[in-house]
Amino acid sequence: MTSRDSKQWLIDEYKNVVEKGFDWQLRRLNGPSTPRCNIEGKEVIMLCSNNYLNLSNHPKIREAAIEAVKTHGAGSGSVRAIAGNLDLHEDVETILPEFKGVEASLVFQTGFAANAGMIPPMMNKGDLIISDELNHGSIIDGVRLSKADKAVYKHNDMGDLERVLKEWDNKAERIIIITDGVFSMDGDMAPMDKITDLAEEFGAMTYVDDAHGEGVVGEGGRGIVSEFKLEGRVTIEMGTFSKALGVVGGFVSGSQDIKNFGINKARTFLLSGSHPPAVAASQRASLEVMMNEPEHHKNLWDNIKYFQKELISQGYDCGDSASAITPVIVGESHKAKALSNALFEEGIFALPIVFPMVARDKARIRTMMNAGLTREQLDEALRAFEDCGRKLEIL
Ligand SMILES: *Cc1c(COP(=O)(O)O)cnc(C)c1O
């Protein structure tokens, strides 16, 4: 008999992350995610939720969820391909392409499932996937599951992307360029116009993960393709209901051919139960709110611009943000952690992002704006940033 270690390894693994300071401490939110909410019993201004448009507790969306439970029950009973394709799911896929201005959309359980399910079957042996070095983990996992060759280009570096395209031009059959639309660490945007031009020059496909851009950038929050006016030129736009749209669920938008392909080939779509009725009805209501109540999108941008301008005038470095994510870059990891703790004491909830998530000298507080924050609340948060920054000798 071998003496296999079936238990100690778990304890060792955990000890290891704790020693490095990389363990996650889950914070408990009591009640709904609102601009001012309750974390661990403390009233705080929420600055680290992806609920950018403040829709997660919107009365019409809540009402839609409650109503769907009454008419359709709690669960869907199956995967969509067998017996779990509800009228409510199809309603979402009727309205979503209208909102996006595309031929068709396909909804997945999550954005993660969309990337992990769509990318692998699209690209086979002999094909090439080209990926921005800062792409989201769900893209990285999707790429890993594919049998295609892989190449990475420097973040948003079009010269480097062109170098990769030239190098592989005669070696690869099909090529796809995959990028985040808005990058989650800096809130900066991919130069989608230039990526699309290069893709067309080399006959490559394009896939943009617009998880942080959907509902935020583009006309009325229609996303990055709308932002750059690239309608009809991007092969796949992937988005999520879990961030600005306030619900949960991923989706891909593009041609009817893309939808047909996803339904028949994406294993995360085929082999996993469909959304409960309340989720599908909330998604639809969220899209209706997007189309009928433009004020949320406008408020969001008014807040983003005000908050960024004031932080910069206090002397903070806010990087290259073009979205609802504003990094407040403070340098060493310990400074970012200390600032986050001090802010929490003052009733501001904003988390630090430190090495290895970002470079050693680029540790930051990552703030996420919310359309529902009032000017008074923003001023309260700004005062705390200034006071804490002075006390900790960051400013
Ligand atoms: C959040 C996020 C996802 C995952 O979306 P979910 O719907 O929450 O699973 C995928 N890509 C990017 C870039 C994200 O930020």
Tab-separated table of C-alpha atoms and ligand atoms in Angstrom:
chain	number	residue	atom	x	y	z
A	1	MET	CA	0.000	0.000	0.000
A	2	THR	CA	1.284	3.459	-0.886
A	3	SER	CA	0.930	6.154	1.729
A	4	ARG	CA	-0.922	8.730	-0.296
A	5	ASP	CA	-1.596	12.117	1.259
A	6	SER	CA	-5.340	12.580	0.967
A	7	LYS	CA	-5.815	15.290	3.630
A	8	GLN	CA	-2.671	17.210	4.639
A	9	TRP	CA	-2.231	18.792	1.191
A	10	LEU	CA	-5.404	20.831	1.629
A	11	ILE	CA	-4.173	22.251	4.924
A	12	ASP	CA	-0.771	23.021	3.385
A	13	GLU	CA	-2.292	24.739	0.352
A	14	TYR	CA	-4.383	26.985	2.547
A	15	LYS	CA	-1.453	27.793	4.875
A	16	ASN	CA	0.554	28.734	1.837
A	17	VAL	CA	-1.952	31.323	0.528
A	18	VAL	CA	-2.441	32.748	4.014
A	19	GLU	CA	1.345	33.117	4.532
A	20	LYS	CA	1.656	34.988	1.234
A	21	GLY	CA	-1.297	37.206	2.153
A	22	PHE	CA	-3.215	36.042	-0.964
A	23	ASP	CA	-6.218	34.539	0.860
A	24	TRP	CA	-9.659	36.017	0.288
A	25	GLN	CA	-11.632	37.291	3.262
A	26	LEU	CA	-15.268	37.280	2.206
A	27	ARG	CA	-17.152	40.390	3.287
A	28	ARG	CA	-20.827	39.962	4.132
A	29	LEU	CA	-23.358	42.299	2.537
A	30	ASN	CA	-26.531	42.463	4.653
A	31	GLY	CA	-29.451	43.315	2.400
A	32	PRO	CA	-29.483	44.592	-1.183
A	33	SER	CA	-26.515	46.000	-3.076
A	34	THR	CA	-27.377	49.693	-2.996
A	35	PRO	CA	-25.173	52.825	-3.205
A	36	ARG	CA	-25.257	53.059	0.597
A	37	CYS	CA	-25.429	49.602	2.077
A	38	ASN	CA	-24.562	47.466	5.072
A	39	ILE	CA	-21.272	45.552	5.127
A	40	GLU	CA	-20.582	43.460	8.219
A	41	GLY	CA	-23.011	45.598	10.212
A	42	LYS	CA	-21.463	48.909	9.139
A	43	GLU	CA	-23.235	51.489	6.940
A	44	VAL	CA	-20.935	52.282	4.027
A	45	ILE	CA	-20.856	53.993	0.648
A	46	MET	CA	-20.351	51.164	-1.825
A	47	LEU	CA	-17.495	51.822	-4.248
A	48	CYS	CA	-16.562	48.293	-5.306
A	49	SER	CA	-19.680	46.759	-6.786
A	50	ASN	CA	-20.176	46.173	-10.523
A	51	ASN	CA	-23.763	47.331	-10.140
A	52	TYR	CA	-22.811	50.420	-12.178
A	53	LEU	CA	-26.330	51.483	-13.177
A	54	ASN	CA	-27.847	50.702	-9.777
A	55	LEU	CA	-30.294	48.269	-11.397
A	56	SER	CA	-29.834	45.277	-9.066
A	57	ASN	CA	-32.541	46.565	-6.736
A	58	HIS	CA	-34.628	48.475	-9.328
A	59	PRO	CA	-38.375	48.225	-8.519
A	60	LYS	CA	-39.436	47.166	-12.044
A	61	ILE	CA	-36.793	44.445	-12.202
A	62	ARG	CA	-37.637	43.162	-8.723
A	63	GLU	CA	-41.318	43.114	-9.671
A	64	ALA	CA	-40.565	41.140	-12.859
A	65	ALA	CA	-38.692	38.533	-10.812
A	66	ILE	CA	-41.542	38.138	-8.306
A	67	GLU	CA	-44.141	37.897	-11.067
A	68	ALA	CA	-42.142	35.215	-12.930
A	69	VAL	CA	-41.975	33.044	-9.828
A	70	LYS	CA	-45.780	33.225	-9.605
A	71	THR	CA	-46.345	32.352	-13.275
A	72	HIS	CA	-43.416	29.977	-13.938
A	73	GLY	CA	-42.180	28.707	-10.573
A	74	ALA	CA	-38.717	28.619	-9.056
A	75	GLY	CA	-36.752	26.422	-11.469
A	76	SER	CA	-36.633	25.661	-15.198
A	77	GLY	CA	-36.433	21.882	-14.955
A	78	SER	CA	-33.731	21.183	-17.537
A	79	VAL	CA	-31.037	22.439	-19.871
A	80	ARG	CA	-32.405	24.594	-22.672
A	81	ALA	CA	-31.572	22.025	-25.335
A	82	ILE	CA	-33.904	19.454	-23.759
A	83	ALA	CA	-36.892	20.722	-21.774
A	84	GLY	CA	-35.727	23.928	-20.063
A	85	ASN	CA	-36.178	26.454	-22.890
A	86	LEU	CA	-38.842	28.771	-21.456
A	87	ASP	CA	-40.797	31.462	-23.260
A	88	LEU	CA	-39.066	33.829	-20.811
A	89	HIS	CA	-35.622	32.829	-22.171
A	90	GLU	CA	-36.756	33.411	-25.732
A	91	ASP	CA	-38.179	36.826	-24.803
A	92	VAL	CA	-34.725	37.907	-23.654
A	93	GLU	CA	-33.190	36.720	-26.921
A	94	THR	CA	-35.783	38.728	-28.859
A	95	ILE	CA	-35.125	41.996	-27.023
A	96	LEU	CA	-31.363	41.690	-26.544
A	97	PRO	CA	-30.448	41.811	-30.276
A	98	GLU	CA	-32.749	44.835	-30.671
A	99	PHE	CA	-30.867	46.581	-27.890
A	100	LYS	CA	-27.472	45.541	-29.257
A	101	GLY	CA	-28.320	46.237	-32.899
A	102	VAL	CA	-27.291	42.754	-34.034
A	103	GLU	CA	-28.994	39.857	-35.814
A	104	ALA	CA	-28.999	37.448	-32.872
A	105	SER	CA	-27.908	36.864	-29.271
A	106	LEU	CA	-27.505	33.704	-27.210
A	107	VAL	CA	-27.740	33.746	-23.413
A	108	PHE	CA	-25.481	31.576	-21.242
A	109	GLN	CA	-25.695	30.918	-17.489
A	110	THR	CA	-22.851	33.375	-16.829
A	111	GLY	CA	-20.304	35.430	-18.692
A	112	PHE	CA	-17.701	32.943	-17.554
A	113	ALA	CA	-19.726	30.120	-19.111
A	114	ALA	CA	-20.071	32.107	-22.369
A	115	ASN	CA	-16.291	32.450	-22.750
A	116	ALA	CA	-15.480	28.953	-21.536
A	117	GLY	CA	-18.160	27.482	-23.830
A	118	MET	CA	-17.847	29.517	-27.058
A	119	ILE	CA	-14.086	29.806	-27.505
A	120	PRO	CA	-12.977	26.125	-27.431
A	121	PRO	CA	-15.214	24.709	-30.200
A	122	MET	CA	-14.670	27.738	-32.482
A	123	MET	CA	-10.957	27.207	-32.862
A	124	ASN	CA	-9.400	23.844	-33.788
A	125	LYS	CA	-5.955	22.378	-34.424
A	126	GLY	CA	-4.208	24.470	-37.078
A	127	ASP	CA	-6.126	27.636	-36.105
A	128	LEU	CA	-4.705	30.497	-34.024
A	129	ILE	CA	-6.109	32.411	-31.046
A	130	ILE	CA	-4.472	35.790	-30.410
A	131	SER	CA	-5.106	37.191	-26.944
A	132	ASP	CA	-4.300	40.481	-25.141
A	133	GLU	CA	-1.948	39.749	-22.216
A	134	LEU	CA	-4.401	41.266	-19.709
A	135	ASN	CA	-7.507	39.352	-20.810
A	136	HIS	CA	-9.915	38.085	-18.145
A	137	GLY	CA	-9.429	34.646	-16.572
A	138	SER	CA	-12.569	33.245	-18.224
A	139	ILE	CA	-11.050	33.977	-21.648
A	140	ILE	CA	-7.788	32.395	-20.554
A	141	ASP	CA	-9.633	29.248	-19.460
A	142	GLY	CA	-11.633	29.158	-22.713
A	143	VAL	CA	-8.410	29.476	-24.706
A	144	ARG	CA	-6.771	26.695	-22.663
A	145	LEU	CA	-9.617	24.323	-23.539
A	146	SER	CA	-9.106	24.886	-27.269
A	147	LYS	CA	-6.781	22.730	-29.402
A	148	ALA	CA	-5.734	25.761	-31.454
A	149	ASP	CA	-2.319	27.463	-31.316
A	150	LYS	CA	-2.131	30.447	-28.993
A	151	ALA	CA	-0.278	33.763	-29.145
A	152	VAL	CA	-0.333	36.713	-26.749
A	153	TYR	CA	0.250	40.384	-27.598
A	154	LYS	CA	1.297	43.190	-25.260
A	155	HIS	CA	-1.595	44.999	-23.636
A	156	ASN	CA	-3.381	47.237	-26.179
A	157	ASP	CA	-0.165	47.332	-28.275
A	158	MET	CA	-1.250	47.411	-31.925
A	159	GLY	CA	2.332	47.148	-33.220
A	160	ASP	CA	2.730	43.914	-31.286
A	161	LEU	CA	-0.637	42.598	-32.505
A	162	GLU	CA	0.420	43.308	-36.100
A	163	ARG	CA	3.729	41.510	-35.482
A	164	VAL	CA	1.846	38.388	-34.322
A	165	LEU	CA	-0.558	38.552	-37.286
A	166	LYS	CA	2.338	38.801	-39.765
A	167	GLU	CA	4.238	35.982	-38.074
A	168	TRP	CA	1.267	33.597	-38.297
A	169	ASP	CA	-0.291	34.807	-41.570
A	170	ASN	CA	0.952	31.849	-43.601
A	171	LYS	CA	0.953	29.301	-40.783
A	172	ALA	CA	-2.568	29.426	-39.339
A	173	GLU	CA	-5.830	28.477	-41.008
A	174	ARG	CA	-8.447	30.549	-39.191
A	175	ILE	CA	-7.394	33.328	-36.804
A	176	ILE	CA	-9.365	35.036	-34.025
A	177	ILE	CA	-8.297	38.069	-31.991
A	178	ILE	CA	-9.789	38.085	-28.478
A	179	THR	CA	-9.745	41.078	-26.159
A	180	ASP	CA	-11.516	42.521	-23.154
A	181	GLY	CA	-13.472	45.645	-24.166
A	182	VAL	CA	-12.890	47.441	-20.854
A	183	PHE	CA	-10.032	46.038	-18.766
A	184	SER	CA	-10.903	45.435	-15.145
A	185	MET	CA	-7.717	46.596	-13.397
A	186	ASP	CA	-7.311	50.029	-15.028
A	187	GLY	CA	-10.749	50.611	-16.527
A	188	ASP	CA	-9.026	51.366	-19.856
A	189	MET	CA	-10.559	50.450	-23.192
A	190	ALA	CA	-9.270	48.264	-26.044
A	191	PRO	CA	-8.630	50.243	-29.287
A	192	MET	CA	-11.394	48.257	-30.952
A	193	ASP	CA	-11.312	50.366	-34.148
A	194	LYS	CA	-7.646	49.545	-34.771
A	195	ILE	CA	-8.093	45.895	-33.779
A	196	THR	CA	-10.975	45.599	-36.245
A	197	ASP	CA	-8.949	47.229	-39.053
A	198	LEU	CA	-6.064	44.828	-38.458
A	199	ALA	CA	-8.408	41.855	-38.275
A	200	GLU	CA	-9.990	42.781	-41.614
A	201	GLU	CA	-6.575	43.298	-43.212
A	202	PHE	CA	-5.533	39.758	-42.208
A	203	GLY	CA	-8.917	38.059	-42.627
A	204	ALA	CA	-9.124	37.333	-38.896
A	205	MET	CA	-12.241	37.138	-36.708
A	206	THR	CA	-12.738	39.318	-33.621
A	207	TYR	CA	-14.181	38.483	-30.184
A	208	VAL	CA	-14.624	41.230	-27.605
A	209	ASP	CA	-15.508	40.520	-23.962
A	210	ASP	CA	-17.456	43.613	-22.980
A	211	ALA	CA	-18.386	42.569	-19.423
A	212	HIS	CA	-17.425	45.984	-17.970
A	213	GLY	CA	-18.502	47.986	-21.030
A	214	GLU	CA	-22.014	46.595	-21.476
A	215	GLY	CA	-24.471	49.150	-20.072
A	216	VAL	CA	-21.619	51.645	-19.588
A	217	VAL	CA	-19.905	52.624	-22.852
A	218	GLY	CA	-21.468	53.248	-26.255
A	219	GLU	CA	-24.738	54.968	-27.099
A	220	GLY	CA	-27.137	54.476	-24.167
A	221	GLY	CA	-24.781	51.815	-22.789
A	222	ARG	CA	-24.915	49.587	-25.876
A	223	GLY	CA	-21.290	48.577	-25.412
A	224	ILE	CA	-17.933	48.947	-27.093
A	225	VAL	CA	-19.022	48.137	-30.648
A	226	SER	CA	-21.457	51.047	-30.449
A	227	GLU	CA	-18.767	53.217	-28.795
A	228	PHE	CA	-16.490	52.796	-31.846
A	229	LYS	CA	-19.366	52.570	-34.392
A	230	LEU	CA	-18.223	49.132	-35.564
A	231	GLU	CA	-21.694	47.641	-36.056
A	232	GLY	CA	-21.524	44.525	-38.234
A	233	ARG	CA	-17.719	44.379	-38.241
A	234	VAL	CA	-17.007	42.503	-34.979
A	235	THR	CA	-17.589	38.732	-35.128
A	236	ILE	CA	-18.639	38.164	-31.504
A	237	GLU	CA	-19.548	40.606	-28.757
A	238	MET	CA	-19.746	38.886	-25.401
A	239	GLY	CA	-21.441	40.576	-22.466
A	240	THR	CA	-22.973	39.914	-19.091
A	241	PHE	CA	-26.103	40.729	-17.133
A	242	SER	CA	-24.114	40.408	-13.882
A	243	LYS	CA	-22.536	43.870	-13.873
A	244	ALA	CA	-24.179	47.098	-15.093
A	245	LEU	CA	-27.380	45.245	-15.994
A	246	GLY	CA	-27.825	44.177	-12.375
A	247	VAL	CA	-28.929	40.533	-12.732
A	248	VAL	CA	-26.818	37.490	-13.779
A	249	GLY	CA	-26.174	35.666	-17.065
A	250	GLY	CA	-23.733	35.914	-19.961
A	251	PHE	CA	-24.444	36.373	-23.653
A	252	VAL	CA	-22.876	36.482	-27.066
A	253	SER	CA	-24.187	38.739	-29.833
A	254	GLY	CA	-23.518	38.668	-33.558
A	255	SER	CA	-24.972	36.802	-36.525
A	256	GLN	CA	-27.645	34.097	-36.493
A	257	ASP	CA	-24.817	31.733	-37.564
A	258	ILE	CA	-22.979	32.499	-34.300
A	259	LYS	CA	-26.127	31.744	-32.313
A	260	ASN	CA	-26.727	28.481	-34.190
A	261	PHE	CA	-23.115	27.480	-33.558
A	262	GLY	CA	-23.330	28.233	-29.822
A	263	ILE	CA	-26.561	26.285	-29.346
A	264	ASN	CA	-25.061	23.219	-30.999
A	265	LYS	CA	-21.409	23.326	-29.923
A	266	ALA	CA	-20.935	25.201	-26.644
A	267	ARG	CA	-20.754	22.618	-23.884
A	268	THR	CA	-21.516	25.096	-21.107
A	269	PHE	CA	-24.777	25.918	-22.915
A	270	LEU	CA	-25.671	22.309	-23.726
A	271	LEU	CA	-24.789	20.611	-20.455
A	272	SER	CA	-25.897	23.001	-17.731
A	273	GLY	CA	-29.386	23.877	-16.462
A	274	SER	CA	-31.020	27.042	-17.763
A	275	HIS	CA	-31.739	30.185	-15.761
A	276	PRO	CA	-34.646	30.099	-13.320
A	277	PRO	CA	-37.742	32.058	-14.461
A	278	ALA	CA	-37.005	34.952	-12.064
A	279	VAL	CA	-33.581	35.436	-13.649
A	280	ALA	CA	-34.843	35.421	-17.246
A	281	ALA	CA	-37.685	37.817	-16.421
A	282	SER	CA	-35.258	40.135	-14.601
A	283	GLN	CA	-32.937	40.159	-17.614
A	284	ARG	CA	-35.777	41.214	-19.862
A	285	ALA	CA	-36.915	43.902	-17.406
A	286	SER	CA	-33.344	45.161	-17.121
A	287	LEU	CA	-33.111	45.591	-20.907
A	288	GLU	CA	-36.455	47.400	-20.911
A	289	VAL	CA	-35.191	49.754	-18.209
A	290	MET	CA	-32.038	50.355	-20.283
A	291	MET	CA	-34.144	51.354	-23.282
A	292	ASN	CA	-36.823	53.359	-21.432
A	293	GLU	CA	-34.908	55.102	-18.624
A	294	PRO	CA	-31.801	56.760	-20.106
A	295	GLU	CA	-31.256	58.712	-16.871
A	296	HIS	CA	-29.343	55.870	-15.204
A	297	HIS	CA	-26.704	55.894	-17.916
A	298	LYS	CA	-26.499	59.685	-17.833
A	299	ASN	CA	-26.196	59.791	-14.026
A	300	LEU	CA	-23.460	57.175	-14.149
A	301	TRP	CA	-21.333	59.281	-16.493
A	302	ASP	CA	-21.991	62.512	-14.570
A	303	ASN	CA	-20.791	60.705	-11.434
A	304	ILE	CA	-17.741	59.153	-13.123
A	305	LYS	CA	-16.579	62.491	-14.521
A	306	TYR	CA	-17.108	64.377	-11.261
A	307	PHE	CA	-15.411	61.742	-9.104
A	308	GLN	CA	-12.389	61.362	-11.393
A	309	LYS	CA	-11.917	65.121	-11.772
A	310	GLU	CA	-12.012	65.668	-7.997
A	311	LEU	CA	-9.650	62.768	-7.195
A	312	ILE	CA	-7.139	64.048	-9.748
A	313	SER	CA	-7.358	67.577	-8.344
A	314	GLN	CA	-6.623	66.134	-4.878
A	315	GLY	CA	-3.382	64.816	-6.371
A	316	TYR	CA	-4.247	61.161	-6.966
A	317	ASP	CA	-3.082	59.214	-10.033
A	318	CYS	CA	-6.201	57.765	-11.724
A	319	GLY	CA	-4.409	56.119	-14.651
A	320	ASP	CA	-6.086	55.823	-18.022
A	321	SER	CA	-9.696	55.098	-17.085
A	322	ALA	CA	-12.401	55.337	-19.753
A	323	SER	CA	-15.173	53.533	-17.873
A	324	ALA	CA	-16.942	53.175	-14.514
A	325	ILE	CA	-13.751	51.694	-13.047
A	326	THR	CA	-11.377	54.328	-11.687
A	327	PRO	CA	-8.107	53.088	-10.206
A	328	VAL	CA	-6.583	55.243	-7.474
A	329	ILE	CA	-2.929	54.263	-7.862
A	330	VAL	CA	-0.898	54.703	-4.673
A	331	GLY	CA	2.291	52.646	-5.192
A	332	GLU	CA	3.338	49.936	-2.719
A	333	SER	CA	0.911	47.182	-1.702
A	334	HIS	CA	0.974	48.117	1.993
A	335	LYS	CA	-0.128	51.676	1.164
A	336	ALA	CA	-3.130	50.467	-0.834
A	337	LYS	CA	-4.150	48.094	1.958
A	338	ALA	CA	-3.754	50.808	4.610
A	339	LEU	CA	-5.784	53.281	2.552
A	340	SER	CA	-8.579	50.750	2.011
A	341	ASN	CA	-8.738	50.011	5.756
A	342	ALA	CA	-8.744	53.711	6.652
A	343	LEU	CA	-11.503	54.388	4.117
A	344	PHE	CA	-13.607	51.577	5.558
A	345	GLU	CA	-13.290	53.147	9.012
A	346	GLU	CA	-14.670	56.340	7.450
A	347	GLY	CA	-17.589	54.400	5.933
A	348	ILE	CA	-16.244	53.997	2.387
A	349	PHE	CA	-16.064	50.473	0.972
A	350	ALA	CA	-13.382	50.216	-1.736
A	351	LEU	CA	-10.937	47.335	-2.018
A	352	PRO	CA	-7.209	47.342	-2.742
A	353	ILE	CA	-5.715	45.584	-5.760
A	354	VAL	CA	-2.108	44.627	-5.140
A	355	PHE	CA	0.747	42.551	-6.595
A	356	PRO	CA	0.503	40.033	-8.290
A	357	MET	CA	-2.823	41.280	-9.711
A	358	VAL	CA	-0.991	44.457	-10.793
A	359	ALA	CA	2.694	45.507	-10.920
A	360	ARG	CA	4.487	45.868	-7.536
A	361	ASP	CA	4.627	49.668	-7.696
A	362	LYS	CA	1.093	50.088	-9.090
A	363	ALA	CA	-0.991	48.924	-6.128
A	364	ARG	CA	-4.277	50.771	-6.019
A	365	ILE	CA	-7.744	51.201	-4.661
A	366	ARG	CA	-10.070	50.179	-7.440
A	367	THR	CA	-13.213	52.280	-7.292
A	368	MET	CA	-16.373	51.408	-9.201
A	369	MET	CA	-18.938	54.125	-9.803
A	370	ASN	CA	-22.678	53.756	-9.262
A	371	ALA	CA	-25.399	55.789	-11.009
A	372	GLY	CA	-27.406	55.961	-7.774
A	373	LEU	CA	-24.768	57.777	-5.698
A	374	THR	CA	-25.831	61.337	-4.879
A	375	ARG	CA	-23.502	64.327	-5.098
A	376	GLU	CA	-23.509	64.500	-1.270
A	377	GLN	CA	-22.428	60.860	-1.032
A	378	LEU	CA	-19.692	61.412	-3.607
A	379	ASP	CA	-18.458	64.433	-1.673
A	380	GLU	CA	-18.431	62.342	1.509
A	381	ALA	CA	-16.335	59.699	-0.261
A	382	LEU	CA	-14.012	62.343	-1.718
A	383	ARG	CA	-13.468	63.930	1.692
A	384	ALA	CA	-12.520	60.520	3.078
A	385	PHE	CA	-10.078	59.928	0.201
A	386	GLU	CA	-8.437	63.285	0.878
A	387	ASP	CA	-8.272	62.923	4.687
A	388	CYS	CA	-7.024	59.324	4.646
A	389	GLY	CA	-4.548	60.060	1.836
A	390	ARG	CA	-3.055	62.937	3.881
A	391	LYS	CA	-2.919	60.933	7.123
A	392	LEU	CA	-1.144	58.053	5.376
A	393	GLU	CA	1.188	60.497	3.570
A	394	ILE	CA	0.069	59.298	0.154
A	395	LEU	CA	-0.991	62.801	-0.876
B	1	LIG	C1	-16.972	39.625	-14.770
B	1	LIG	C2	-16.332	39.252	-16.041
B	1	LIG	C3	-16.654	38.067	-16.695
B	1	LIG	C4	-17.582	37.054	-16.082
B	1	LIG	O1	-18.893	37.460	-16.154
B	1	LIG	P1	-19.983	36.735	-15.220
B	1	LIG	O2	-21.249	36.939	-15.955
B	1	LIG	O3	-19.963	37.422	-13.903
B	1	LIG	O4	-19.594	35.310	-15.122
B	1	LIG	C5	-16.068	37.800	-17.906
B	1	LIG	N1	-15.189	38.668	-18.463
B	1	LIG	C6	-14.838	39.816	-17.859
B	1	LIG	C7	-13.878	40.734	-18.522
B	1	LIG	C8	-15.390	40.141	-16.626
B	1	LIG	O5	-15.024	41.262	-16.022
